[in-house]
Amino acid sequence: MTMEEIKLGIIIENYEDCKSQRKAEVFDTKGGIIGSGSDCAFCVQDKLGQIKSAHAKISYEEGCFTLTPIEDSEIFYNGSFSKMASGYETMVNQGDIFKIGDIKFCFVDAKSVEEHLKEDKKQLQDIPKHKEFDELIIKPRGQVSIEFNEKKELQDIITNNNNYDFIEKEKSDIEVLKEFNQKDPNQMDYENILKSLTKMFKDLKSKQKSAKLNTEYSSLHIKDLESIMANIPLVKSTQLLNLVAISLIAKELYSPIFEEMQENMFIKYFEAALQNNIKEDKILFENLLMKALEKYMKDF
């Protein structure tokens, strides 16, 4: 695939909340800006006017498309309660969603955007035109007409099948189970949490820079280690620290027995801890992390 053929589509999921007319855009490797300014590649605004003239930047680097907040613009990625860090790029994938103001965007295959726009245009062209005084035949809701001369096969089925089982076939237990198991990928449940953590880890890993080992330092003692741990932040990345903390909680504290005791018990505690943390009340989250660490260290 040539550079000219590499494209990424973005569609608006809740178009009813838009003030602007655009509802989809395709970006190539040149990237572009999303915002309310008329010179943006994707010019969009919500009904409350919350989108800045230049709000987000789409880029293409090292084989991946990325999304970056411009200055202090608020962008919430994949249902996160915390906004994306200003100036930091996040690698995006098809199916990911992000929210700016009241508008939800979704990354999709560029071809699906083009086909979607073509389909909208076709539907507009296919609307039948009527003169102002044309007489339209209005049929009662639910009325169905069948021309049996053209549906001979259907007529034979009706004649030879007195039970009419073909009209409404009961679904098998397997089909019902499959429908029941189709989950919303944005729903806060344990399986989706694990998928999000795995995706974040791959994202961080792809951006991790290599470093050379410096062996010129003197040896450390246990007291040195204890002092470093007590006074020096060892990790610069907030995203990496949060990934480690949430992964530890999810791995060590989750148990299927929670579901038997109370539905979504683990998720309810986890959501409460996250939201309390955002409000600067970090005790609940720290308590969960301590419990997880305690369980983890028992395996030493």
PDB file of C-alpha atoms in Angstrom:
ATOM      1  CA  MET A   1       0.000   0.000   0.000  1.00  0.00           C
ATOM      2  CA  THR A   2       1.401   3.375  -1.012  1.00  0.00           C
ATOM      3  CA  MET A   3       1.411   6.408   1.260  1.00  0.00           C
ATOM      4  CA  GLU A   4      -1.356   7.924  -0.856  1.00  0.00           C
ATOM      5  CA  GLU A   5      -3.577   4.910  -0.153  1.00  0.00           C
ATOM      6  CA  ILE A   6      -3.147   4.998   3.635  1.00  0.00           C
ATOM      7  CA  LYS A   7      -6.229   6.689   5.083  1.00  0.00           C
ATOM      8  CA  LEU A   8      -8.289   6.785   8.265  1.00  0.00           C
ATOM      9  CA  GLY A   9     -11.958   7.645   8.581  1.00  0.00           C
ATOM     10  CA  ILE A  10     -13.692   9.456  11.435  1.00  0.00           C
ATOM     11  CA  ILE A  11     -17.471   9.518  11.833  1.00  0.00           C
ATOM     12  CA  ILE A  12     -19.729  11.291  14.336  1.00  0.00           C
ATOM     13  CA  GLU A  13     -21.873   8.837  16.304  1.00  0.00           C
ATOM     14  CA  ASN A  14     -24.359  11.321  17.818  1.00  0.00           C
ATOM     15  CA  TYR A  15     -24.990  13.601  14.853  1.00  0.00           C
ATOM     16  CA  GLU A  16     -28.129  14.993  16.535  1.00  0.00           C
ATOM     17  CA  ASP A  17     -25.880  16.899  18.976  1.00  0.00           C
ATOM     18  CA  CYS A  18     -24.000  18.670  16.165  1.00  0.00           C
ATOM     19  CA  LYS A  19     -24.460  22.279  15.216  1.00  0.00           C
ATOM     20  CA  SER A  20     -22.275  21.910  12.127  1.00  0.00           C
ATOM     21  CA  GLN A  21     -23.136  20.084   8.912  1.00  0.00           C
ATOM     22  CA  ARG A  22     -20.150  17.740   8.596  1.00  0.00           C
ATOM     23  CA  LYS A  23     -20.589  14.276  10.030  1.00  0.00           C
ATOM     24  CA  ALA A  24     -17.585  12.367   8.654  1.00  0.00           C
ATOM     25  CA  GLU A  25     -14.065  12.978   7.379  1.00  0.00           C
ATOM     26  CA  VAL A  26     -11.208  10.982   5.867  1.00  0.00           C
ATOM     27  CA  PHE A  27      -7.589  11.748   6.819  1.00  0.00           C
ATOM     28  CA  ASP A  28      -4.512  10.698   4.859  1.00  0.00           C
ATOM     29  CA  THR A  29      -0.882  10.586   5.987  1.00  0.00           C
ATOM     30  CA  LYS A  30      -0.716  14.388   5.938  1.00  0.00           C
ATOM     31  CA  GLY A  31      -3.059  14.445   8.946  1.00  0.00           C
ATOM     32  CA  GLY A  32      -5.053  17.519   9.878  1.00  0.00           C
ATOM     33  CA  ILE A  33      -6.877  19.479  12.553  1.00  0.00           C
ATOM     34  CA  ILE A  34     -10.278  18.806  14.118  1.00  0.00           C
ATOM     35  CA  GLY A  35     -11.993  21.916  15.431  1.00  0.00           C
ATOM     36  CA  SER A  36     -14.640  24.554  14.880  1.00  0.00           C
ATOM     37  CA  GLY A  37     -12.411  26.788  12.758  1.00  0.00           C
ATOM     38  CA  SER A  38     -13.364  27.073   9.090  1.00  0.00           C
ATOM     39  CA  ASP A  39      -9.829  26.147   8.035  1.00  0.00           C
ATOM     40  CA  CYS A  40      -9.857  22.810   9.920  1.00  0.00           C
ATOM     41  CA  ALA A  41      -9.750  19.544   7.980  1.00  0.00           C
ATOM     42  CA  PHE A  42     -12.769  18.389  10.015  1.00  0.00           C
ATOM     43  CA  CYS A  43     -14.823  21.477  10.917  1.00  0.00           C
ATOM     44  CA  VAL A  44     -17.349  20.561  13.602  1.00  0.00           C
ATOM     45  CA  GLN A  45     -19.136  22.190  16.535  1.00  0.00           C
ATOM     46  CA  ASP A  46     -21.589  20.963  19.166  1.00  0.00           C
ATOM     47  CA  LYS A  47     -24.766  22.780  20.157  1.00  0.00           C
ATOM     48  CA  LEU A  48     -23.139  24.298  23.255  1.00  0.00           C
ATOM     49  CA  GLY A  49     -20.137  25.656  21.344  1.00  0.00           C
ATOM     50  CA  GLN A  50     -17.591  23.698  23.408  1.00  0.00           C
ATOM     51  CA  ILE A  51     -15.205  22.805  20.575  1.00  0.00           C
ATOM     52  CA  LYS A  52     -12.255  25.146  20.090  1.00  0.00           C
ATOM     53  CA  SER A  53     -11.227  26.499  16.708  1.00  0.00           C
ATOM     54  CA  ALA A  54      -8.270  24.087  16.772  1.00  0.00           C
ATOM     55  CA  HIS A  55      -9.062  21.294  19.229  1.00  0.00           C
ATOM     56  CA  ALA A  56      -7.304  18.074  18.173  1.00  0.00           C
ATOM     57  CA  LYS A  57      -4.588  17.021  15.758  1.00  0.00           C
ATOM     58  CA  ILE A  58      -4.520  13.867  13.634  1.00  0.00           C
ATOM     59  CA  SER A  59      -1.003  12.784  12.585  1.00  0.00           C
ATOM     60  CA  TYR A  60       0.635   9.829  10.893  1.00  0.00           C
ATOM     61  CA  GLU A  61       4.003   8.677  12.208  1.00  0.00           C
ATOM     62  CA  GLU A  62       5.952   5.417  11.969  1.00  0.00           C
ATOM     63  CA  GLY A  63       3.087   3.515  10.384  1.00  0.00           C
ATOM     64  CA  CYS A  64       0.362   4.631  12.821  1.00  0.00           C
ATOM     65  CA  PHE A  65      -2.248   7.361  13.052  1.00  0.00           C
ATOM     66  CA  THR A  66      -2.216   9.347  16.294  1.00  0.00           C
ATOM     67  CA  LEU A  67      -4.529  11.763  18.113  1.00  0.00           C
ATOM     68  CA  THR A  68      -3.140  14.739  20.083  1.00  0.00           C
ATOM     69  CA  PRO A  69      -4.985  17.414  22.132  1.00  0.00           C
ATOM     70  CA  ILE A  70      -3.984  20.933  21.102  1.00  0.00           C
ATOM     71  CA  GLU A  71      -2.811  22.981  24.110  1.00  0.00           C
ATOM     72  CA  ASP A  72      -5.267  22.397  26.995  1.00  0.00           C
ATOM     73  CA  SER A  73      -8.149  21.081  24.892  1.00  0.00           C
ATOM     74  CA  GLU A  74     -10.277  18.415  26.573  1.00  0.00           C
ATOM     75  CA  ILE A  75     -10.519  15.054  24.810  1.00  0.00           C
ATOM     76  CA  PHE A  76     -11.844  11.922  26.508  1.00  0.00           C
ATOM     77  CA  TYR A  77     -10.641   8.696  24.901  1.00  0.00           C
ATOM     78  CA  ASN A  78     -12.468   5.329  24.901  1.00  0.00           C
ATOM     79  CA  GLY A  79     -14.835   6.307  27.725  1.00  0.00           C
ATOM     80  CA  SER A  80     -12.093   7.464  30.105  1.00  0.00           C
ATOM     81  CA  PHE A  81     -13.050   9.828  32.952  1.00  0.00           C
ATOM     82  CA  SER A  82      -9.682  11.576  32.632  1.00  0.00           C
ATOM     83  CA  LYS A  83      -8.902  13.843  29.710  1.00  0.00           C
ATOM     84  CA  MET A  84      -5.971  13.084  27.446  1.00  0.00           C
ATOM     85  CA  ALA A  85      -2.690  14.699  28.455  1.00  0.00           C
ATOM     86  CA  SER A  86      -2.031  17.915  26.556  1.00  0.00           C
ATOM     87  CA  GLY A  87       0.550  17.622  23.800  1.00  0.00           C
ATOM     88  CA  TYR A  88       0.926  13.827  24.086  1.00  0.00           C
ATOM     89  CA  GLU A  89       0.155  11.645  21.080  1.00  0.00           C
ATOM     90  CA  THR A  90      -2.026   8.557  21.425  1.00  0.00           C
ATOM     91  CA  MET A  91      -1.921   5.810  18.821  1.00  0.00           C
ATOM     92  CA  VAL A  92      -5.432   5.121  17.503  1.00  0.00           C
ATOM     93  CA  ASN A  93      -7.140   2.036  16.104  1.00  0.00           C
ATOM     94  CA  GLN A  94     -10.295   1.457  14.114  1.00  0.00           C
ATOM     95  CA  GLY A  95     -13.230   1.128  16.499  1.00  0.00           C
ATOM     96  CA  ASP A  96     -11.764   3.490  19.106  1.00  0.00           C
ATOM     97  CA  ILE A  97     -13.956   6.399  20.175  1.00  0.00           C
ATOM     98  CA  PHE A  98     -13.193   9.836  21.572  1.00  0.00           C
ATOM     99  CA  LYS A  99     -15.352  12.668  22.850  1.00  0.00           C
ATOM    100  CA  ILE A 100     -14.923  16.412  22.267  1.00  0.00           C
ATOM    101  CA  GLY A 101     -17.546  18.598  23.887  1.00  0.00           C
ATOM    102  CA  ASP A 102     -20.818  16.695  23.499  1.00  0.00           C
ATOM    103  CA  ILE A 103     -19.823  14.987  20.252  1.00  0.00           C
ATOM    104  CA  LYS A 104     -18.644  11.374  20.069  1.00  0.00           C
ATOM    105  CA  PHE A 105     -16.293  10.438  17.235  1.00  0.00           C
ATOM    106  CA  CYS A 106     -15.322   6.963  16.065  1.00  0.00           C
ATOM    107  CA  PHE A 107     -12.298   5.847  14.026  1.00  0.00           C
ATOM    108  CA  VAL A 108     -13.367   3.656  11.089  1.00  0.00           C
ATOM    109  CA  ASP A 109     -12.044   2.302   7.821  1.00  0.00           C
ATOM    110  CA  ALA A 110     -11.803   5.155   5.305  1.00  0.00           C
ATOM    111  CA  LYS A 111     -13.663   3.148   2.661  1.00  0.00           C
ATOM    112  CA  SER A 112     -16.664   2.749   4.950  1.00  0.00           C
ATOM    113  CA  VAL A 113     -16.835   6.547   5.342  1.00  0.00           C
ATOM    114  CA  GLU A 114     -16.803   7.081   1.588  1.00  0.00           C
ATOM    115  CA  GLU A 115     -19.438   4.390   1.052  1.00  0.00           C
ATOM    116  CA  HIS A 116     -21.535   5.842   3.892  1.00  0.00           C
ATOM    117  CA  LEU A 117     -21.516   9.287   2.304  1.00  0.00           C
ATOM    118  CA  LYS A 118     -22.337   7.804  -1.104  1.00  0.00           C
ATOM    119  CA  GLU A 119     -25.230   5.888   0.441  1.00  0.00           C
ATOM    120  CA  ASP A 120     -26.633   9.047   2.045  1.00  0.00           C
ATOM    121  CA  LYS A 121     -26.471  10.800  -1.328  1.00  0.00           C
ATOM    122  CA  LYS A 122     -28.147   7.854  -3.025  1.00  0.00           C
ATOM    123  CA  GLN A 123     -30.961   7.832  -0.454  1.00  0.00           C
ATOM    124  CA  LEU A 124     -31.619  11.505  -1.122  1.00  0.00           C
ATOM    125  CA  GLN A 125     -31.726  10.862  -4.865  1.00  0.00           C
ATOM    126  CA  ASP A 126     -34.080   7.903  -4.403  1.00  0.00           C
ATOM    127  CA  ILE A 127     -36.736   9.894  -2.530  1.00  0.00           C
ATOM    128  CA  PRO A 128     -39.827   9.905  -4.826  1.00  0.00           C
ATOM    129  CA  LYS A 129     -40.912  13.339  -6.007  1.00  0.00           C
ATOM    130  CA  HIS A 130     -44.585  14.286  -5.898  1.00  0.00           C
ATOM    131  CA  LYS A 131     -46.393  17.266  -7.242  1.00  0.00           C
ATOM    132  CA  GLU A 132     -48.131  19.453  -4.727  1.00  0.00           C
ATOM    133  CA  PHE A 133     -51.589  18.054  -5.549  1.00  0.00           C
ATOM    134  CA  ASP A 134     -50.600  14.452  -6.264  1.00  0.00           C
ATOM    135  CA  GLU A 135     -52.993  11.974  -4.707  1.00  0.00           C
ATOM    136  CA  LEU A 136     -51.072   9.549  -2.480  1.00  0.00           C
ATOM    137  CA  ILE A 137     -52.589   6.246  -1.475  1.00  0.00           C
ATOM    138  CA  ILE A 138     -52.216   5.814   2.299  1.00  0.00           C
ATOM    139  CA  LYS A 139     -52.497   2.247   3.538  1.00  0.00           C
ATOM    140  CA  PRO A 140     -53.179   1.260   7.148  1.00  0.00           C
ATOM    141  CA  ARG A 141     -50.085   0.335   9.166  1.00  0.00           C
ATOM    142  CA  GLY A 142     -49.416  -3.388   9.031  1.00  0.00           C
ATOM    143  CA  GLN A 143     -51.229  -3.984   5.729  1.00  0.00           C
ATOM    144  CA  VAL A 144     -49.256  -6.311   3.467  1.00  0.00           C
ATOM    145  CA  SER A 145     -50.072  -7.135  -0.117  1.00  0.00           C
ATOM    146  CA  ILE A 146     -48.618 -10.110  -1.987  1.00  0.00           C
ATOM    147  CA  GLU A 147     -48.989 -10.834  -5.667  1.00  0.00           C
ATOM    148  CA  PHE A 148     -49.247 -14.628  -5.646  1.00  0.00           C
ATOM    149  CA  ASN A 149     -48.820 -14.883  -9.394  1.00  0.00           C
ATOM    150  CA  GLU A 150     -45.271 -13.622  -8.886  1.00  0.00           C
ATOM    151  CA  LYS A 151     -44.755 -15.541  -5.639  1.00  0.00           C
ATOM    152  CA  LYS A 152     -45.684 -19.062  -6.693  1.00  0.00           C
ATOM    153  CA  GLU A 153     -43.091 -20.627  -4.420  1.00  0.00           C
ATOM    154  CA  LEU A 154     -44.450 -18.810  -1.375  1.00  0.00           C
ATOM    155  CA  GLN A 155     -48.004 -19.841  -2.303  1.00  0.00           C
ATOM    156  CA  ASP A 156     -46.969 -23.500  -2.439  1.00  0.00           C
ATOM    157  CA  ILE A 157     -45.355 -23.254   0.994  1.00  0.00           C
ATOM    158  CA  ILE A 158     -48.506 -21.773   2.514  1.00  0.00           C
ATOM    159  CA  THR A 159     -50.710 -24.406   0.856  1.00  0.00           C
ATOM    160  CA  ASN A 160     -48.584 -27.335   2.041  1.00  0.00           C
ATOM    161  CA  ASN A 161     -47.791 -26.095   5.547  1.00  0.00           C
ATOM    162  CA  ASN A 162     -50.812 -25.675   7.786  1.00  0.00           C
ATOM    163  CA  ASN A 163     -48.734 -24.697  10.824  1.00  0.00           C
ATOM    164  CA  TYR A 164     -47.109 -21.703   9.101  1.00  0.00           C
ATOM    165  CA  ASP A 165     -43.905 -22.364  11.064  1.00  0.00           C
ATOM    166  CA  PHE A 166     -41.948 -20.398   8.471  1.00  0.00           C
ATOM    167  CA  ILE A 167     -43.555 -17.116   9.607  1.00  0.00           C
ATOM    168  CA  GLU A 168     -41.959 -17.034  13.029  1.00  0.00           C
ATOM    169  CA  LYS A 169     -39.306 -19.640  13.704  1.00  0.00           C
ATOM    170  CA  GLU A 170     -38.389 -20.040  17.331  1.00  0.00           C
ATOM    171  CA  LYS A 171     -34.788 -19.244  18.107  1.00  0.00           C
ATOM    172  CA  SER A 172     -32.574 -22.014  19.404  1.00  0.00           C
ATOM    173  CA  ASP A 173     -30.985 -21.797  22.850  1.00  0.00           C
ATOM    174  CA  ILE A 174     -27.590 -21.278  21.210  1.00  0.00           C
ATOM    175  CA  GLU A 175     -28.858 -18.299  19.162  1.00  0.00           C
ATOM    176  CA  VAL A 176     -30.405 -16.714  22.254  1.00  0.00           C
ATOM    177  CA  LEU A 177     -27.167 -17.248  24.183  1.00  0.00           C
ATOM    178  CA  LYS A 178     -25.129 -15.645  21.393  1.00  0.00           C
ATOM    179  CA  GLU A 179     -27.377 -12.566  21.399  1.00  0.00           C
ATOM    180  CA  PHE A 180     -27.158 -12.371  25.183  1.00  0.00           C
ATOM    181  CA  ASN A 181     -23.365 -12.538  25.093  1.00  0.00           C
ATOM    182  CA  GLN A 182     -22.995  -9.703  22.583  1.00  0.00           C
ATOM    183  CA  LYS A 183     -21.602  -6.973  24.826  1.00  0.00           C
ATOM    184  CA  ASP A 184     -21.177  -3.285  24.323  1.00  0.00           C
ATOM    185  CA  PRO A 185     -17.405  -2.739  23.826  1.00  0.00           C
ATOM    186  CA  ASN A 186     -17.699   0.542  25.767  1.00  0.00           C
ATOM    187  CA  GLN A 187     -19.476  -0.956  28.761  1.00  0.00           C
ATOM    188  CA  MET A 188     -17.505  -0.948  32.004  1.00  0.00           C
ATOM    189  CA  ASP A 189     -17.110  -4.660  32.707  1.00  0.00           C
ATOM    190  CA  TYR A 190     -14.154  -6.853  33.637  1.00  0.00           C
ATOM    191  CA  GLU A 191     -13.567  -8.228  30.134  1.00  0.00           C
ATOM    192  CA  ASN A 192     -13.523  -4.757  28.551  1.00  0.00           C
ATOM    193  CA  ILE A 193     -11.211  -3.470  31.301  1.00  0.00           C
ATOM    194  CA  LEU A 194      -8.677  -6.179  30.428  1.00  0.00           C
ATOM    195  CA  LYS A 195      -8.939  -5.346  26.725  1.00  0.00           C
ATOM    196  CA  SER A 196      -8.373  -1.649  27.450  1.00  0.00           C
ATOM    197  CA  LEU A 197      -5.343  -2.404  29.654  1.00  0.00           C
ATOM    198  CA  THR A 198      -3.851  -4.651  26.965  1.00  0.00           C
ATOM    199  CA  LYS A 199      -4.382  -1.982  24.311  1.00  0.00           C
ATOM    200  CA  MET A 200      -2.797   0.688  26.512  1.00  0.00           C
ATOM    201  CA  PHE A 201       0.207  -1.552  27.203  1.00  0.00           C
ATOM    202  CA  LYS A 202       0.749  -2.165  23.482  1.00  0.00           C
ATOM    203  CA  ASP A 203       0.455   1.580  22.875  1.00  0.00           C
ATOM    204  CA  LEU A 204       3.065   2.385  25.530  1.00  0.00           C
ATOM    205  CA  LYS A 205       5.329  -0.410  24.358  1.00  0.00           C
ATOM    206  CA  SER A 206       5.262   0.858  20.775  1.00  0.00           C
ATOM    207  CA  LYS A 207       6.413   4.296  21.941  1.00  0.00           C
ATOM    208  CA  GLN A 208       8.998   3.151  24.455  1.00  0.00           C
ATOM    209  CA  LYS A 209      12.480   4.429  23.646  1.00  0.00           C
ATOM    210  CA  SER A 210      15.579   2.285  24.035  1.00  0.00           C
ATOM    211  CA  ALA A 211      18.275   3.290  26.533  1.00  0.00           C
ATOM    212  CA  LYS A 212      21.865   2.295  27.111  1.00  0.00           C
ATOM    213  CA  LEU A 213      22.961   0.786  30.416  1.00  0.00           C
ATOM    214  CA  ASN A 214      25.413   2.956  32.319  1.00  0.00           C
ATOM    215  CA  THR A 215      27.706   0.804  34.478  1.00  0.00           C
ATOM    216  CA  GLU A 216      29.820   3.638  35.870  1.00  0.00           C
ATOM    217  CA  TYR A 217      27.721   4.080  39.019  1.00  0.00           C
ATOM    218  CA  SER A 218      28.756   2.669  42.392  1.00  0.00           C
ATOM    219  CA  SER A 219      26.896  -0.222  44.036  1.00  0.00           C
ATOM    220  CA  LEU A 220      23.703   0.423  45.988  1.00  0.00           C
ATOM    221  CA  HIS A 221      22.740  -0.823  49.433  1.00  0.00           C
ATOM    222  CA  ILE A 222      19.308  -1.782  50.703  1.00  0.00           C
ATOM    223  CA  LYS A 223      19.117   1.524  52.581  1.00  0.00           C
ATOM    224  CA  ASP A 224      19.755   3.311  49.290  1.00  0.00           C
ATOM    225  CA  LEU A 225      16.897   1.362  47.707  1.00  0.00           C
ATOM    226  CA  GLU A 226      14.546   2.205  50.574  1.00  0.00           C
ATOM    227  CA  SER A 227      15.501   5.893  50.385  1.00  0.00           C
ATOM    228  CA  ILE A 228      14.945   6.012  46.614  1.00  0.00           C
ATOM    229  CA  MET A 229      11.544   4.341  46.932  1.00  0.00           C
ATOM    230  CA  ALA A 230      10.494   6.767  49.665  1.00  0.00           C
ATOM    231  CA  ASN A 231      11.641   9.989  48.032  1.00  0.00           C
ATOM    232  CA  ILE A 232      12.199   9.700  44.269  1.00  0.00           C
ATOM    233  CA  PRO A 233       9.526   9.096  41.581  1.00  0.00           C
ATOM    234  CA  LEU A 234      10.981   6.278  39.483  1.00  0.00           C
ATOM    235  CA  VAL A 235       8.490   6.527  36.634  1.00  0.00           C
ATOM    236  CA  LYS A 236       7.828   9.719  34.692  1.00  0.00           C
ATOM    237  CA  SER A 237       4.826   8.471  32.730  1.00  0.00           C
ATOM    238  CA  THR A 238       1.467   8.943  34.492  1.00  0.00           C
ATOM    239  CA  GLN A 239      -0.075   6.563  31.971  1.00  0.00           C
ATOM    240  CA  LEU A 240       2.416   3.810  32.846  1.00  0.00           C
ATOM    241  CA  LEU A 241       1.909   4.299  36.592  1.00  0.00           C
ATOM    242  CA  ASN A 242      -1.870   4.136  36.187  1.00  0.00           C
ATOM    243  CA  LEU A 243      -1.565   1.074  33.962  1.00  0.00           C
ATOM    244  CA  VAL A 244       0.481  -0.761  36.596  1.00  0.00           C
ATOM    245  CA  ALA A 245      -1.901   0.237  39.417  1.00  0.00           C
ATOM    246  CA  ILE A 246      -5.124  -0.701  37.602  1.00  0.00           C
ATOM    247  CA  SER A 247      -3.616  -3.929  36.192  1.00  0.00           C
ATOM    248  CA  LEU A 248      -2.594  -4.961  39.720  1.00  0.00           C
ATOM    249  CA  ILE A 249      -6.078  -4.253  41.091  1.00  0.00           C
ATOM    250  CA  ALA A 250      -7.814  -6.060  38.220  1.00  0.00           C
ATOM    251  CA  LYS A 251      -5.536  -9.118  38.386  1.00  0.00           C
ATOM    252  CA  GLU A 252      -5.369  -9.579  42.159  1.00  0.00           C
ATOM    253  CA  LEU A 253      -8.778  -8.458  43.435  1.00  0.00           C
ATOM    254  CA  TYR A 254     -11.251  -9.673  40.828  1.00  0.00           C
ATOM    255  CA  SER A 255     -12.951 -12.990  41.477  1.00  0.00           C
ATOM    256  CA  PRO A 256     -16.004 -14.630  39.859  1.00  0.00           C
ATOM    257  CA  ILE A 257     -17.420 -15.048  43.361  1.00  0.00           C
ATOM    258  CA  PHE A 258     -18.215 -11.322  43.304  1.00  0.00           C
ATOM    259  CA  GLU A 259     -20.806 -11.964  40.616  1.00  0.00           C
ATOM    260  CA  GLU A 260     -22.464 -14.655  42.748  1.00  0.00           C
ATOM    261  CA  MET A 261     -22.647 -12.390  45.806  1.00  0.00           C
ATOM    262  CA  GLN A 262     -23.823  -9.242  44.052  1.00  0.00           C
ATOM    263  CA  GLU A 263     -24.011  -8.425  40.343  1.00  0.00           C
ATOM    264  CA  ASN A 264     -21.117  -6.211  39.152  1.00  0.00           C
ATOM    265  CA  MET A 265     -19.798  -5.877  42.724  1.00  0.00           C
ATOM    266  CA  PHE A 266     -16.160  -5.541  41.599  1.00  0.00           C
ATOM    267  CA  ILE A 267     -17.064  -3.010  38.889  1.00  0.00           C
ATOM    268  CA  LYS A 268     -19.091  -0.896  41.341  1.00  0.00           C
ATOM    269  CA  TYR A 269     -16.165  -0.635  43.769  1.00  0.00           C
ATOM    270  CA  PHE A 270     -13.730  -0.014  40.917  1.00  0.00           C
ATOM    271  CA  GLU A 271     -15.852   2.783  39.391  1.00  0.00           C
ATOM    272  CA  ALA A 272     -16.367   4.412  42.797  1.00  0.00           C
ATOM    273  CA  ALA A 273     -12.608   4.331  43.486  1.00  0.00           C
ATOM    274  CA  LEU A 274     -11.810   5.931  40.112  1.00  0.00           C
ATOM    275  CA  GLN A 275     -14.399   8.681  40.448  1.00  0.00           C
ATOM    276  CA  ASN A 276     -13.353   9.455  44.031  1.00  0.00           C
ATOM    277  CA  ASN A 277      -9.767   9.654  42.809  1.00  0.00           C
ATOM    278  CA  ILE A 278     -10.723  12.226  40.169  1.00  0.00           C
ATOM    279  CA  LYS A 279     -12.295  14.346  42.926  1.00  0.00           C
ATOM    280  CA  GLU A 280      -8.921  14.320  44.775  1.00  0.00           C
ATOM    281  CA  ASP A 281     -10.209  11.800  47.333  1.00  0.00           C
ATOM    282  CA  LYS A 282      -7.660   9.076  46.640  1.00  0.00           C
ATOM    283  CA  ILE A 283      -8.091   7.008  49.802  1.00  0.00           C
ATOM    284  CA  LEU A 284     -10.536   4.456  48.353  1.00  0.00           C
ATOM    285  CA  PHE A 285      -8.357   3.822  45.292  1.00  0.00           C
ATOM    286  CA  GLU A 286      -5.201   3.598  47.429  1.00  0.00           C
ATOM    287  CA  ASN A 287      -6.927   1.110  49.731  1.00  0.00           C
ATOM    288  CA  LEU A 288      -7.819  -1.081  46.751  1.00  0.00           C
ATOM    289  CA  LEU A 289      -4.247  -0.837  45.481  1.00  0.00           C
ATOM    290  CA  MET A 290      -2.848  -1.767  48.907  1.00  0.00           C
ATOM    291  CA  LYS A 291      -5.133  -4.811  49.073  1.00  0.00           C
ATOM    292  CA  ALA A 292      -4.030  -5.861  45.595  1.00  0.00           C
ATOM    293  CA  LEU A 293      -0.358  -5.340  46.453  1.00  0.00           C
ATOM    294  CA  GLU A 294      -0.773  -7.307  49.684  1.00  0.00           C
ATOM    295  CA  LYS A 295      -2.273 -10.248  47.764  1.00  0.00           C
ATOM    296  CA  TYR A 296       0.434  -9.973  45.098  1.00  0.00           C
ATOM    297  CA  MET A 297       3.284  -9.965  47.630  1.00  0.00           C
ATOM    298  CA  LYS A 298       1.949 -13.072  49.375  1.00  0.00           C
ATOM    299  CA  ASP A 299       3.133 -15.001  46.332  1.00  0.00           C
ATOM    300  CA  PHE A 300       6.751 -13.904  46.864  1.00  0.00           C
TER     301      PHE A 300
END
